[in-house]
Coordinates of C-alpha atoms in Angstrom, one line a residue:
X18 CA 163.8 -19.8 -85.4
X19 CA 161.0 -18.4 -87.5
X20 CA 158.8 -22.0 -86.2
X21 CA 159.1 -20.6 -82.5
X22 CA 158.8 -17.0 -83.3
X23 CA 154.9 -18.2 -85.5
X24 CA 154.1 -20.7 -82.4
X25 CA 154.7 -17.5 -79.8
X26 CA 152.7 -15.6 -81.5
X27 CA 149.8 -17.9 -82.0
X28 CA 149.7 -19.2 -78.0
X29 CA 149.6 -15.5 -77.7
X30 CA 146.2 -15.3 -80.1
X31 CA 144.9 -18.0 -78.5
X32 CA 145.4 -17.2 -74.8
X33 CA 143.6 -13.5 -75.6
X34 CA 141.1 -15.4 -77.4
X35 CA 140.3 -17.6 -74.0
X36 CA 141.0 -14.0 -72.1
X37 CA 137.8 -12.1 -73.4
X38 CA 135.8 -15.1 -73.8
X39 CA 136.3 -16.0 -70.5
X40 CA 135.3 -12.1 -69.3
X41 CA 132.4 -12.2 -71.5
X42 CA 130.7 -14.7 -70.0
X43 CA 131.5 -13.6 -66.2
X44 CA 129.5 -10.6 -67.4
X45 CA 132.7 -8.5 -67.6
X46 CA 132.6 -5.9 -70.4
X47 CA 134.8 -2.5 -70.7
X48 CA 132.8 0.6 -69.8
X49 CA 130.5 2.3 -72.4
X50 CA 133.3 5.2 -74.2
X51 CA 136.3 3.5 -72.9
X52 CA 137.8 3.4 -76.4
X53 CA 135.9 6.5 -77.5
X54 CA 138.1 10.0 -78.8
X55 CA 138.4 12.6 -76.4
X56 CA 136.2 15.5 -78.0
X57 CA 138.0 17.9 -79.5
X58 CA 138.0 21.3 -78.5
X59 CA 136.1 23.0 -81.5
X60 CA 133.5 20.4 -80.7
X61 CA 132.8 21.7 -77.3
X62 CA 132.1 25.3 -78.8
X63 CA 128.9 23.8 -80.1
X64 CA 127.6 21.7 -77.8
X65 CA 124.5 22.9 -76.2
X66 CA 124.6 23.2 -72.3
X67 CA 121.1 21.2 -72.4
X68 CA 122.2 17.8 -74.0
X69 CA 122.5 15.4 -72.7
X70 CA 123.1 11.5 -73.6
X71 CA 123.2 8.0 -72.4
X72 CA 124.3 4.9 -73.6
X73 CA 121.6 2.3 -74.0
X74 CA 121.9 -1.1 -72.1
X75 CA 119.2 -3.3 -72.8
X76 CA 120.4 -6.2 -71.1
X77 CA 120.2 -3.6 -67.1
X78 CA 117.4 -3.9 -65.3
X79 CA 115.8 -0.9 -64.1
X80 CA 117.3 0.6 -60.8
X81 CA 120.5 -1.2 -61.0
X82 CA 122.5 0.6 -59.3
X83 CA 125.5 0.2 -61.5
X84 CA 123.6 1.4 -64.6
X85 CA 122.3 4.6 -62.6
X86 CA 126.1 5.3 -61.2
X87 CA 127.3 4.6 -65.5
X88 CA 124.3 7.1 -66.4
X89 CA 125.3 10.0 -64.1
X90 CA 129.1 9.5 -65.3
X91 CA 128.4 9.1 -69.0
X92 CA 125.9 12.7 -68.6
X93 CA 128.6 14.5 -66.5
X94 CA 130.7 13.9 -69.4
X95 CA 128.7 14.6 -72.1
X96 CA 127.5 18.0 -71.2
X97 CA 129.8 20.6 -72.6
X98 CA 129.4 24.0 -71.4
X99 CA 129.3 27.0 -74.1
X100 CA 132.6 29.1 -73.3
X101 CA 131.9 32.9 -73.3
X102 CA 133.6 34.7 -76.8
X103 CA 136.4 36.4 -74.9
X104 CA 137.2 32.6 -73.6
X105 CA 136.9 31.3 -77.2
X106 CA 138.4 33.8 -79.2
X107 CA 141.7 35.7 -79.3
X108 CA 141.0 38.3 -81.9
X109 CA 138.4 39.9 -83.6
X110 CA 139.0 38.3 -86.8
X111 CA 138.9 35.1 -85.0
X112 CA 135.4 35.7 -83.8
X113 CA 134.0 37.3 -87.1
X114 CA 134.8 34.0 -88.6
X115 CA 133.2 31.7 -85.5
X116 CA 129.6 33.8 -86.0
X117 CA 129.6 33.9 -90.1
X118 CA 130.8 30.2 -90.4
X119 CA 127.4 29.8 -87.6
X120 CA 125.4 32.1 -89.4
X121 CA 125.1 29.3 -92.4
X122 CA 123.0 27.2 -89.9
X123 CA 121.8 29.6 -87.6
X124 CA 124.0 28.4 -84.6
X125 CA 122.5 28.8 -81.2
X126 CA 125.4 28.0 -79.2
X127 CA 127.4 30.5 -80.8
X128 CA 124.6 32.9 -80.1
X129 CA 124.9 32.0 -76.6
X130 CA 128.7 32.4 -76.8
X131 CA 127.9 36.6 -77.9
X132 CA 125.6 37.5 -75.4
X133 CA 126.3 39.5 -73.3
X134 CA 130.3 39.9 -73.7
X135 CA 132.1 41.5 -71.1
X136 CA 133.8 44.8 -70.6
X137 CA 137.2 42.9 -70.3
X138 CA 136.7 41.8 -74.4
X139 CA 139.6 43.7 -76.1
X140 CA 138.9 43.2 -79.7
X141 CA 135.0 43.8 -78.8
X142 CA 135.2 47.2 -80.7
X143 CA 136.4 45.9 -83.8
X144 CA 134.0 42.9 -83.6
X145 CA 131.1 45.0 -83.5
X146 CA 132.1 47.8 -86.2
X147 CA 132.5 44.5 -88.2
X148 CA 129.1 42.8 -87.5
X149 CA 127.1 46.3 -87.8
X150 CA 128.7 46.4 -91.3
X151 CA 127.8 43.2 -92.3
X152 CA 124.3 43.2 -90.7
X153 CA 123.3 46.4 -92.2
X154 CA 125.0 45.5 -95.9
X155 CA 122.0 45.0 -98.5
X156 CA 124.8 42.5 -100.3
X157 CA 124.3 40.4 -97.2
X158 CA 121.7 37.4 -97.4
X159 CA 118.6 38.0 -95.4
X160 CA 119.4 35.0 -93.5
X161 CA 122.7 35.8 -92.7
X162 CA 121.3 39.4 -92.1
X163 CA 119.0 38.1 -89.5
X164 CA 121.2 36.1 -87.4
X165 CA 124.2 39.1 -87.2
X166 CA 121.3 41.6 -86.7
X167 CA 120.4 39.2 -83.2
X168 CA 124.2 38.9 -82.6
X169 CA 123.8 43.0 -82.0
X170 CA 120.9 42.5 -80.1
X171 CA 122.0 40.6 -77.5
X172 CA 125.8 42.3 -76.9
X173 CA 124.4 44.7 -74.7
X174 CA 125.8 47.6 -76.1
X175 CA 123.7 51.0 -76.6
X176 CA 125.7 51.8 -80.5
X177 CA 124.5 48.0 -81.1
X178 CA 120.8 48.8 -80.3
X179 CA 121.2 52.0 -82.0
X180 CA 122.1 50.3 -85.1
X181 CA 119.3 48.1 -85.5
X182 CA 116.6 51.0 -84.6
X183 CA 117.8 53.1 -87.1
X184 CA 118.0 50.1 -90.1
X185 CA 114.4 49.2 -89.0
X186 CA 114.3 53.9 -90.1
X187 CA 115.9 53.3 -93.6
X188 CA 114.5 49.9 -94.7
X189 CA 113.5 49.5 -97.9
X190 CA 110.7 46.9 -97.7
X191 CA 108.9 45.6 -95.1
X192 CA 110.5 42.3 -95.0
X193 CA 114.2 44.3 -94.3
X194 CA 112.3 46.5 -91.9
X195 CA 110.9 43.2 -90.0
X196 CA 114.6 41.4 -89.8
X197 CA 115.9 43.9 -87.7
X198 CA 112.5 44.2 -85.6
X199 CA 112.8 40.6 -84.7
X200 CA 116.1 41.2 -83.7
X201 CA 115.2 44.6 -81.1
X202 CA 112.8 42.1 -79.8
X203 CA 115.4 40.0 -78.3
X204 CA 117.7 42.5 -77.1
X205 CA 119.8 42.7 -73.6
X206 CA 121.3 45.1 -72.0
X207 CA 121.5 47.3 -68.7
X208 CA 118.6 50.0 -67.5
X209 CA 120.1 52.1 -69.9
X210 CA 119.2 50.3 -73.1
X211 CA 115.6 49.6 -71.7
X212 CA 115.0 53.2 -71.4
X213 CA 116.6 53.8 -74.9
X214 CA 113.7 51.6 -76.5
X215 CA 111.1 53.1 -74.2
X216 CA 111.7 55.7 -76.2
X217 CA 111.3 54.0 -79.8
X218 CA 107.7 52.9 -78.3
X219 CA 106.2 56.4 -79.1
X220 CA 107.8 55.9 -83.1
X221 CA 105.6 56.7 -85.7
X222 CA 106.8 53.6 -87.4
X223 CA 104.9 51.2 -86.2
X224 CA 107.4 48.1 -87.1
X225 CA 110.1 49.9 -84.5
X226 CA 107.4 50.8 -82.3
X227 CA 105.8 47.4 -81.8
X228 CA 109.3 46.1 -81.5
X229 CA 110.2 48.2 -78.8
X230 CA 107.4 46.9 -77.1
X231 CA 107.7 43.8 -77.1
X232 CA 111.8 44.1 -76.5
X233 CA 110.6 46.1 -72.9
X234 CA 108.1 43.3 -72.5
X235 CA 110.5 40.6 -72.5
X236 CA 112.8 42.8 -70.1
X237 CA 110.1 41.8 -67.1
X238 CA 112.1 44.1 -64.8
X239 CA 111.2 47.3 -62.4
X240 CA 112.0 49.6 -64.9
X241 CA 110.3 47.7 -67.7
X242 CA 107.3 47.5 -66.1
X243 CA 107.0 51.4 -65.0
X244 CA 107.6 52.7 -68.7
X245 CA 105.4 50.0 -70.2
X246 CA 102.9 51.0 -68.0
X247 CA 103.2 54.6 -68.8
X248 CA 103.5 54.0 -72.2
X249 CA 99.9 51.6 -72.4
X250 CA 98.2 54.2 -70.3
X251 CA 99.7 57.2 -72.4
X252 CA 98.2 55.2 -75.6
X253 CA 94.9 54.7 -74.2
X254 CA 94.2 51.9 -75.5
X255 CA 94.3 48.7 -72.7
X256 CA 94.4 45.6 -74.8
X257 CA 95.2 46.9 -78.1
X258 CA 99.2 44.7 -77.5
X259 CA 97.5 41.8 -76.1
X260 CA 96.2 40.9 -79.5
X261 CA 99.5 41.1 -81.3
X262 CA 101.0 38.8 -77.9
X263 CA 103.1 42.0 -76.4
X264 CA 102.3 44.3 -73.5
X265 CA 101.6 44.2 -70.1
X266 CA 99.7 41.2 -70.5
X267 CA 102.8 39.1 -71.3
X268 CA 105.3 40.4 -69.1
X269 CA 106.7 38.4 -66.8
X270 CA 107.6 40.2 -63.6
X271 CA 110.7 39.2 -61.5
X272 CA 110.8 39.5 -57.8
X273 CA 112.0 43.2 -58.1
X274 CA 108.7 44.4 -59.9
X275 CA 106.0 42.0 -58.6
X276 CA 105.3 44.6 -55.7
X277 CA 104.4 47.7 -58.5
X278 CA 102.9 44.8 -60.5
X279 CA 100.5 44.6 -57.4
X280 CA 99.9 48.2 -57.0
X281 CA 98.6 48.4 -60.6
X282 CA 96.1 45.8 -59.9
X283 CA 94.7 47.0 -57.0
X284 CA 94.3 51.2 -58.9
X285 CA 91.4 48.8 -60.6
X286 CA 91.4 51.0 -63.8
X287 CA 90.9 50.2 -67.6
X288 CA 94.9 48.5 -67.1
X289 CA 94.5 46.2 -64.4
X290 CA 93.3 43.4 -65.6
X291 CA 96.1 43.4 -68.0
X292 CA 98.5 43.7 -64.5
X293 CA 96.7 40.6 -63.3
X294 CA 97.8 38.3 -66.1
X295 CA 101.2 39.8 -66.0
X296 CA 101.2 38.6 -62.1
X297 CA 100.3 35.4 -63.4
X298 CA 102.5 34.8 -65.5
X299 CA 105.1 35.1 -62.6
X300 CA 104.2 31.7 -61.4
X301 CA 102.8 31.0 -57.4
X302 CA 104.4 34.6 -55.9
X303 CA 102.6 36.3 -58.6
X304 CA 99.2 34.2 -57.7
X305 CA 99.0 34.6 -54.4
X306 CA 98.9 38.7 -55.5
X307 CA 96.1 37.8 -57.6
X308 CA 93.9 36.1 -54.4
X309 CA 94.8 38.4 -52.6
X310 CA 93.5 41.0 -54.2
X311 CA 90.2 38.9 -54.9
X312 CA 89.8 38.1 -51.2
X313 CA 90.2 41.2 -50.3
X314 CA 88.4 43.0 -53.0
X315 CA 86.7 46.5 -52.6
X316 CA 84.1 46.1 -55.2
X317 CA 83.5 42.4 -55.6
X318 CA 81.3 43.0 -58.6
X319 CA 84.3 43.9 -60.9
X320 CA 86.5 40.8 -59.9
X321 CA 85.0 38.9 -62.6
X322 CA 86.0 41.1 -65.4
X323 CA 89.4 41.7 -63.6
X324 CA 90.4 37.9 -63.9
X325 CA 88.9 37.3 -67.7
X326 CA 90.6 35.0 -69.3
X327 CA 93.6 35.2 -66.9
X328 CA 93.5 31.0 -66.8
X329 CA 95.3 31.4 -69.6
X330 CA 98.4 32.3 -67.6
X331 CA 98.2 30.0 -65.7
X332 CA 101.8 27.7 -64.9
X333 CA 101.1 24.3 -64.0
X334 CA 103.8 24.2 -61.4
X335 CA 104.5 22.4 -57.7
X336 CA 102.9 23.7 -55.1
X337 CA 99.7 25.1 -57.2
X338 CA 97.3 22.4 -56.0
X339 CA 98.2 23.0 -52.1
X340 CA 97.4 27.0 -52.8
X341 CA 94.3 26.9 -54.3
X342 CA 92.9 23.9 -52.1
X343 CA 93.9 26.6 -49.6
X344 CA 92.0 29.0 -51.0
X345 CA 89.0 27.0 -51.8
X346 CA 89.3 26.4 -48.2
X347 CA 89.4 29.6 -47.0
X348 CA 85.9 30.7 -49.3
X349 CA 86.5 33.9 -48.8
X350 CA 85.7 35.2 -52.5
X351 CA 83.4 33.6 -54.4
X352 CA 85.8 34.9 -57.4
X353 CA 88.8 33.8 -56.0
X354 CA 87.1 30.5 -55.3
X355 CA 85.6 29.8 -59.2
X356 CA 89.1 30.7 -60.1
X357 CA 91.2 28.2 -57.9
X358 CA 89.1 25.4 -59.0
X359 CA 89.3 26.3 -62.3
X360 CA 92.7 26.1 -62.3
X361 CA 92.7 22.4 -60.3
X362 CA 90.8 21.7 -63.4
X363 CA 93.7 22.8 -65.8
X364 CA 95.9 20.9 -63.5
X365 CA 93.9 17.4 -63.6
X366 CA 93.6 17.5 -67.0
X367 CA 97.4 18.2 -67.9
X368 CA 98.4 15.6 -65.2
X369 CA 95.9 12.9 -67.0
X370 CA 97.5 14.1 -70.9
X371 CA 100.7 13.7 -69.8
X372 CA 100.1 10.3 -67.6
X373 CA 98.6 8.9 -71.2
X374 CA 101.3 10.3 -73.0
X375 CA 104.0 7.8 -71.3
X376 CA 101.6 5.0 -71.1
X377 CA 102.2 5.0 -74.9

């Protein structure tokens, strides 16, 4: 009996021996992750929403169709998306421990999981009395300091703001002062909060002052740009941000404040050239402002000064090279024209890097 029970067992070897070879060399082979672990679910809490992965197949040619069907599926699957906090966590205490235990490596994606919580988040409150003490502890590490100071920053909530503004007030060094600066520079919120740190930008303290600043400079909305402006012009003193990489200068307008962005550029004061680059930055809607104004300039002998160094702002995006041929075209300002070719020149040149750059 136990002759017949070892011979069943070996024809059974065998005949799955002969099975796979047999697939093998008909080109069958199980799909890339077919024996793979499902992920688990703490692993897709830190997943970035930007990964992405394939598997590698050597032996594909390029454009087989099967490979590029296998490609889509494997990315589908592989991109996780970053659940809000009140989807993640049940409890305050919960959460505490999520951003401390991300604090240690300075976690983006549980960064991305605080901003912005809702109003529906029930144990929010408690959260945030526990971060704010934490943040503001001098026992606290400065690197752990630093990354529960930006956790305020980006919860859109005006106590959380307030916090920050007033340890930047009571540091004791410079270096405290600048953790909770670099924080207020990244901070969200509703109109609200932006007017709140238009009000820090007239601080004698220059650390909260500048970081004000540059938090409404990073807003790039309606509001932003009205105070900013008021605030620059109010200063008197046009590019004294531009050297330290805040201001007007490096706003970037959204569709809302483009059209006050254009009326500051055509007032053609000490400020506009500032207003220009800000348009700029905004991509083609905010460039076609800037020609506008060029082709259609009252005093043609100040256009030069009120594009200087604007190139600089310049995004190398679709669609640039049909707008300033157009322009070229048109030769309507002899301005506008020096600058549209200026920028084909910028656009040549990056085109030519980056075509080198895959040839090796």
């Amino acid at each position: 009996m136990k002759k017949l029970i070892l011979l069943v067992v070996l024809v059974a070897i065998v005949a799955s021996f002969l099975f796979m070879r047999f697939k093998q060399e008909d080109g069958i082979t199980p799909p890339p992750g077919a024996q793979g672990s499902k992920p688990t679910e703490s692993s897709a809490l830190t997943t970035p929403t930007n990964l992405q992965t394939a598997p590698s197949d050597s032996s594909s040619e390029p454009g087989d169709p099967s490979l590029t069907g296998q490609l889509q599926t494997d990315q589908t699957q592989s991109v996780e998306e970053v659940r809000s906090a009140t989807e993640a966590y049940a409890s305050a205490e919960e959460a505490l421990a999520a951003v401390l235990n991300g604090s240690k490596d300075y976690n983006d994606s549980i960064l991305e999981q605080f901003t912005l919580p809702g109003a529906d988040c029930s144990w929010c409150a408690e959260f945030y009395t526990s971060i704010r003490e934490k943040a503001t502890n001098p026992a606290t590490s400065q690197e752990q300091r630093a990354y529960l100071a930006e956790i305020l920053a980006i919860s859109g909530r005006p106590e959380n703001i307030e916090t920050l503004v007033e340890s930047i007030k009571m540091a004791r060094t410079n270096e405290e002062a600048d953790i909770y600066a670099e924080a207020i520079e990244l901070a969200l919120g509703d109109v609200e909060i932006t007017k709140y740190l238009a009000n820090q930008m007239v601080s004698p303290n220059d650390t909260l002052r500048e970081a004000s600043v540059a938090a409404i400079t990073n807003q790039g909305t309606l509001t932003a740009v009205e105070l900013l402006s008021k605030h620059v012009e109010e200063r008197g003193d046009p590019d004294g941000y531009y050297a330290s990489g805040i201001g007007p200068a490096e706003l970037i307008p959204d569709e809302e404040a483009l059209p006050y962005v254009q009326e500051l550029i055509e007032r053609r004061n000490a400020y506009s050239h500032l207003w220009v680059k800000s348009a700029m930055n905004a991509g083609i809607p905010g460039l076609r402002i800037v020609f506008d104004e060029l082709e259609n300039s009252p005093n043609p002998a100040t256009d030069g000064a009120l594009v200087k160094d604007a190139i600089d702002h310049i995004n190398l995006e679709d669609g640039l090279m049909e707008l300033t041929s157009s322009v070229i075209a048109r030769n309507k300002s002899e301005e506008a024209v020096k600058l549209a070719k200026k920028i084909q020149e910028e656009f040549n040149q990056q085109e030519n890097e980056d075509a080198q750059s895959i040839a090796q």
